[in-house]
């Protein structure tokens, strides 16, 4: 049986998004390490949220919570918990988002999953299960949020180099949130990028049975 070989150029034509949108979201998008001083306002963040909130999560749970740090005072509270290699760029970014999972997400199930009235009770006595589900669905939402930042014409600098427990104590003393990621957001500076690192090829990632 003949196997069709799809070239990169032909693959682009198989996508519903036009080439400009493909590049904006993926090919030309990079992790930013430096930003201009142009502010990121609340209207931009709201537009990002209003777009990406439609991404799917388990049970439509939506456990992601986003804390925006704008003021110098708030940034100063965060920086002691950020690794040395990430500290300067976090201090200079126009906006820092603290991305956390609400482990009591099940309390909202009657509202967001109304066709199963008893769904909240499935998780009421299972804190470990709730946290596992919260981390998984919030991680999905973080991916949507990052792409939404790019869709807004901004650059994102996601960072895992920080002390999550320290950030939770500082900003989420209620104990119901698990901080998963920090994300610097803004317009990229001229020297924002490092060289593009290699990506795995299709044949190394995908199998068919």
PDB file of N, CA and C in Angstrom, residues 63-67 98-105 126-139 142 162-169 171-182:
ATOM      1  N   UNK A  63     -10.070  24.786  37.299  1.00  0.00           N
ATOM      2  CA  UNK A  63      -9.439  25.096  38.584  1.00  0.00           C
ATOM      3  C   UNK A  63      -8.363  26.169  38.532  1.00  0.00           C
ATOM      4  N   UNK A  64      -7.966  26.625  37.348  1.00  0.00           N
ATOM      5  CA  UNK A  64      -6.889  27.617  37.272  1.00  0.00           C
ATOM      6  C   UNK A  64      -7.307  28.931  37.919  1.00  0.00           C
ATOM      7  N   UNK A  65      -6.419  29.469  38.750  1.00  0.00           N
ATOM      8  CA  UNK A  65      -6.586  30.806  39.320  1.00  0.00           C
ATOM      9  C   UNK A  65      -5.342  31.615  38.975  1.00  0.00           C
ATOM     10  N   UNK A  66      -5.550  32.856  38.559  1.00  0.00           N
ATOM     11  CA  UNK A  66      -4.467  33.703  38.063  1.00  0.00           C
ATOM     12  C   UNK A  66      -4.350  34.929  38.966  1.00  0.00           C
ATOM     13  N   UNK A  67      -3.187  35.101  39.568  1.00  0.00           N
ATOM     14  CA  UNK A  67      -2.902  36.280  40.381  1.00  0.00           C
ATOM     15  C   UNK A  67      -1.940  37.156  39.601  1.00  0.00           C
ATOM     16  N   UNK A  98       0.916  34.746  38.466  1.00  0.00           N
ATOM     17  CA  UNK A  98       1.111  33.562  39.298  1.00  0.00           C
ATOM     18  C   UNK A  98      -0.043  32.622  38.985  1.00  0.00           C
ATOM     19  N   UNK A  99       0.272  31.434  38.488  1.00  0.00           N
ATOM     20  CA  UNK A  99      -0.741  30.510  37.989  1.00  0.00           C
ATOM     21  C   UNK A  99      -0.879  29.353  38.965  1.00  0.00           C
ATOM     22  N   UNK A 100      -2.062  29.234  39.552  1.00  0.00           N
ATOM     23  CA  UNK A 100      -2.288  28.277  40.633  1.00  0.00           C
ATOM     24  C   UNK A 100      -3.529  27.441  40.363  1.00  0.00           C
ATOM     25  N   UNK A 101      -3.578  26.272  41.001  1.00  0.00           N
ATOM     26  CA  UNK A 101      -4.735  25.376  40.908  1.00  0.00           C
ATOM     27  C   UNK A 101      -5.503  25.422  42.225  1.00  0.00           C
ATOM     28  N   UNK A 102      -6.796  25.632  42.133  1.00  0.00           N
ATOM     29  CA  UNK A 102      -7.682  25.616  43.297  1.00  0.00           C
ATOM     30  C   UNK A 102      -8.077  24.168  43.579  1.00  0.00           C
ATOM     31  N   UNK A 103      -7.602  23.625  44.707  1.00  0.00           N
ATOM     32  CA  UNK A 103      -7.868  22.215  45.004  1.00  0.00           C
ATOM     33  C   UNK A 103      -9.291  21.982  45.508  1.00  0.00           C
ATOM     34  N   UNK A 104     -10.028  23.052  45.755  1.00  0.00           N
ATOM     35  CA  UNK A 104     -11.437  22.921  46.122  1.00  0.00           C
ATOM     36  C   UNK A 104     -12.351  23.270  44.948  1.00  0.00           C
ATOM     37  N   UNK A 105     -11.870  22.990  43.752  1.00  0.00           N
ATOM     38  CA  UNK A 105     -12.624  23.267  42.533  1.00  0.00           C
ATOM     39  C   UNK A 105     -13.975  22.561  42.508  1.00  0.00           C
ATOM     40  N   UNK A 126     -12.267  13.257  49.091  1.00  0.00           N
ATOM     41  CA  UNK A 126     -11.078  12.751  48.395  1.00  0.00           C
ATOM     42  C   UNK A 126     -10.122  13.896  48.089  1.00  0.00           C
ATOM     43  N   UNK A 127      -9.468  14.472  49.108  1.00  0.00           N
ATOM     44  CA  UNK A 127      -8.584  15.616  48.847  1.00  0.00           C
ATOM     45  C   UNK A 127      -7.419  15.282  47.924  1.00  0.00           C
ATOM     46  N   UNK A 128      -6.871  14.075  48.031  1.00  0.00           N
ATOM     47  CA  UNK A 128      -5.760  13.715  47.145  1.00  0.00           C
ATOM     48  C   UNK A 128      -6.225  13.644  45.693  1.00  0.00           C
ATOM     49  N   UNK A 129      -7.386  13.046  45.482  1.00  0.00           N
ATOM     50  CA  UNK A 129      -7.928  12.970  44.132  1.00  0.00           C
ATOM     51  C   UNK A 129      -8.261  14.343  43.576  1.00  0.00           C
ATOM     52  N   UNK A 130      -8.805  15.216  44.425  1.00  0.00           N
ATOM     53  CA  UNK A 130      -9.121  16.575  43.981  1.00  0.00           C
ATOM     54  C   UNK A 130      -7.859  17.313  43.550  1.00  0.00           C
ATOM     55  N   UNK A 131      -6.798  17.164  44.332  1.00  0.00           N
ATOM     56  CA  UNK A 131      -5.565  17.869  43.976  1.00  0.00           C
ATOM     57  C   UNK A 131      -4.981  17.345  42.676  1.00  0.00           C
ATOM     58  N   UNK A 132      -5.005  16.028  42.475  1.00  0.00           N
ATOM     59  CA  UNK A 132      -4.497  15.469  41.229  1.00  0.00           C
ATOM     60  C   UNK A 132      -5.290  16.004  40.032  1.00  0.00           C
ATOM     61  N   UNK A 133      -6.611  16.029  40.164  1.00  0.00           N
ATOM     62  CA  UNK A 133      -7.451  16.555  39.093  1.00  0.00           C
ATOM     63  C   UNK A 133      -7.211  18.048  38.889  1.00  0.00           C
ATOM     64  N   UNK A 134      -7.033  18.774  39.996  1.00  0.00           N
ATOM     65  CA  UNK A 134      -6.795  20.214  39.898  1.00  0.00           C
ATOM     66  C   UNK A 134      -5.513  20.498  39.137  1.00  0.00           C
ATOM     67  N   UNK A 135      -4.463  19.771  39.445  1.00  0.00           N
ATOM     68  CA  UNK A 135      -3.178  19.989  38.785  1.00  0.00           C
ATOM     69  C   UNK A 135      -3.261  19.668  37.295  1.00  0.00           C
ATOM     70  N   UNK A 136      -3.943  18.579  36.951  1.00  0.00           N
ATOM     71  CA  UNK A 136      -4.052  18.201  35.549  1.00  0.00           C
ATOM     72  C   UNK A 136      -4.838  19.236  34.752  1.00  0.00           C
ATOM     73  N   UNK A 137      -6.022  19.581  35.212  1.00  0.00           N
ATOM     74  CA  UNK A 137      -6.855  20.516  34.454  1.00  0.00           C
ATOM     75  C   UNK A 137      -6.251  21.920  34.445  1.00  0.00           C
ATOM     76  N   UNK A 138      -5.655  22.348  35.551  1.00  0.00           N
ATOM     77  CA  UNK A 138      -5.023  23.664  35.573  1.00  0.00           C
ATOM     78  C   UNK A 138      -3.828  23.711  34.634  1.00  0.00           C
ATOM     79  N   UNK A 139      -3.085  22.599  34.518  1.00  0.00           N
ATOM     80  CA  UNK A 139      -1.968  22.559  33.573  1.00  0.00           C
ATOM     81  C   UNK A 139      -2.469  22.727  32.143  1.00  0.00           C
ATOM     82  N   UNK A 142      -3.259  26.350  31.709  1.00  0.00           N
ATOM     83  CA  UNK A 142      -2.050  27.156  31.563  1.00  0.00           C
ATOM     84  C   UNK A 142      -1.572  27.136  30.112  1.00  0.00           C
ATOM     85  N   UNK A 162      11.201  28.409  40.798  1.00  0.00           N
ATOM     86  CA  UNK A 162      10.796  29.189  41.966  1.00  0.00           C
ATOM     87  C   UNK A 162      10.404  28.217  43.066  1.00  0.00           C
ATOM     88  N   UNK A 163      10.165  28.750  44.244  1.00  0.00           N
ATOM     89  CA  UNK A 163       9.776  27.950  45.410  1.00  0.00           C
ATOM     90  C   UNK A 163       8.246  27.977  45.532  1.00  0.00           C
ATOM     91  N   UNK A 164       7.552  26.942  45.032  1.00  0.00           N
ATOM     92  CA  UNK A 164       6.082  26.975  45.060  1.00  0.00           C
ATOM     93  C   UNK A 164       5.510  27.096  46.467  1.00  0.00           C
ATOM     94  N   UNK A 165       6.083  26.362  47.420  1.00  0.00           N
ATOM     95  CA  UNK A 165       5.539  26.420  48.784  1.00  0.00           C
ATOM     96  C   UNK A 165       5.685  27.825  49.361  1.00  0.00           C
ATOM     97  N   UNK A 166       6.803  28.478  49.085  1.00  0.00           N
ATOM     98  CA  UNK A 166       6.999  29.843  49.564  1.00  0.00           C
ATOM     99  C   UNK A 166       6.014  30.815  48.951  1.00  0.00           C
ATOM    100  N   UNK A 167       5.775  30.677  47.641  1.00  0.00           N
ATOM    101  CA  UNK A 167       4.815  31.552  46.968  1.00  0.00           C
ATOM    102  C   UNK A 167       3.409  31.302  47.495  1.00  0.00           C
ATOM    103  N   UNK A 168       3.083  30.052  47.767  1.00  0.00           N
ATOM    104  CA  UNK A 168       1.765  29.744  48.338  1.00  0.00           C
ATOM    105  C   UNK A 168       1.595  30.379  49.711  1.00  0.00           C
ATOM    106  N   UNK A 169       2.618  30.298  50.546  1.00  0.00           N
ATOM    107  CA  UNK A 169       2.521  30.926  51.884  1.00  0.00           C
ATOM    108  C   UNK A 169       2.358  32.431  51.766  1.00  0.00           C
ATOM    109  N   UNK A 171       1.211  34.337  49.097  1.00  0.00           N
ATOM    110  CA  UNK A 171       0.084  34.894  48.347  1.00  0.00           C
ATOM    111  C   UNK A 171      -1.223  34.107  48.485  1.00  0.00           C
ATOM    112  N   UNK A 172      -1.142  32.864  48.950  1.00  0.00           N
ATOM    113  CA  UNK A 172      -2.342  32.030  49.064  1.00  0.00           C
ATOM    114  C   UNK A 172      -2.388  31.374  50.438  1.00  0.00           C
ATOM    115  N   UNK A 173      -2.481  32.144  51.500  1.00  0.00           N
ATOM    116  CA  UNK A 173      -2.438  31.562  52.851  1.00  0.00           C
ATOM    117  C   UNK A 173      -3.670  30.738  53.203  1.00  0.00           C
ATOM    118  N   UNK A 174      -4.682  30.730  52.325  1.00  0.00           N
ATOM    119  CA  UNK A 174      -5.881  29.938  52.615  1.00  0.00           C
ATOM    120  C   UNK A 174      -5.629  28.434  52.522  1.00  0.00           C
ATOM    121  N   UNK A 175      -4.516  28.014  51.919  1.00  0.00           N
ATOM    122  CA  UNK A 175      -4.160  26.616  51.834  1.00  0.00           C
ATOM    123  C   UNK A 175      -4.880  25.826  50.760  1.00  0.00           C
ATOM    124  N   UNK A 176      -5.713  26.471  49.948  1.00  0.00           N
ATOM    125  CA  UNK A 176      -6.490  25.734  48.954  1.00  0.00           C
ATOM    126  C   UNK A 176      -5.948  25.887  47.539  1.00  0.00           C
ATOM    127  N   UNK A 177      -4.771  26.504  47.395  1.00  0.00           N
ATOM    128  CA  UNK A 177      -4.188  26.718  46.077  1.00  0.00           C
ATOM    129  C   UNK A 177      -2.791  26.107  45.994  1.00  0.00           C
ATOM    130  N   UNK A 178      -2.476  25.531  44.832  1.00  0.00           N
ATOM    131  CA  UNK A 178      -1.153  25.000  44.555  1.00  0.00           C
ATOM    132  C   UNK A 178      -0.576  25.782  43.372  1.00  0.00           C
ATOM    133  N   UNK A 179       0.517  26.483  43.608  1.00  0.00           N
ATOM    134  CA  UNK A 179       1.117  27.297  42.557  1.00  0.00           C
ATOM    135  C   UNK A 179       1.900  26.390  41.617  1.00  0.00           C
ATOM    136  N   UNK A 180       1.586  26.471  40.323  1.00  0.00           N
ATOM    137  CA  UNK A 180       2.182  25.589  39.330  1.00  0.00           C
ATOM    138  C   UNK A 180       3.239  26.272  38.476  1.00  0.00           C
ATOM    139  N   UNK A 181       3.050  27.554  38.189  1.00  0.00           N
ATOM    140  CA  UNK A 181       3.935  28.224  37.236  1.00  0.00           C
ATOM    141  C   UNK A 181       3.873  29.729  37.448  1.00  0.00           C
ATOM    142  N   UNK A 182       4.968  30.402  37.133  1.00  0.00           N
ATOM    143  CA  UNK A 182       4.990  31.854  37.006  1.00  0.00           C
ATOM    144  C   UNK A 182       5.127  32.190  35.528  1.00  0.00           C
TER     145      UNK A 182
END
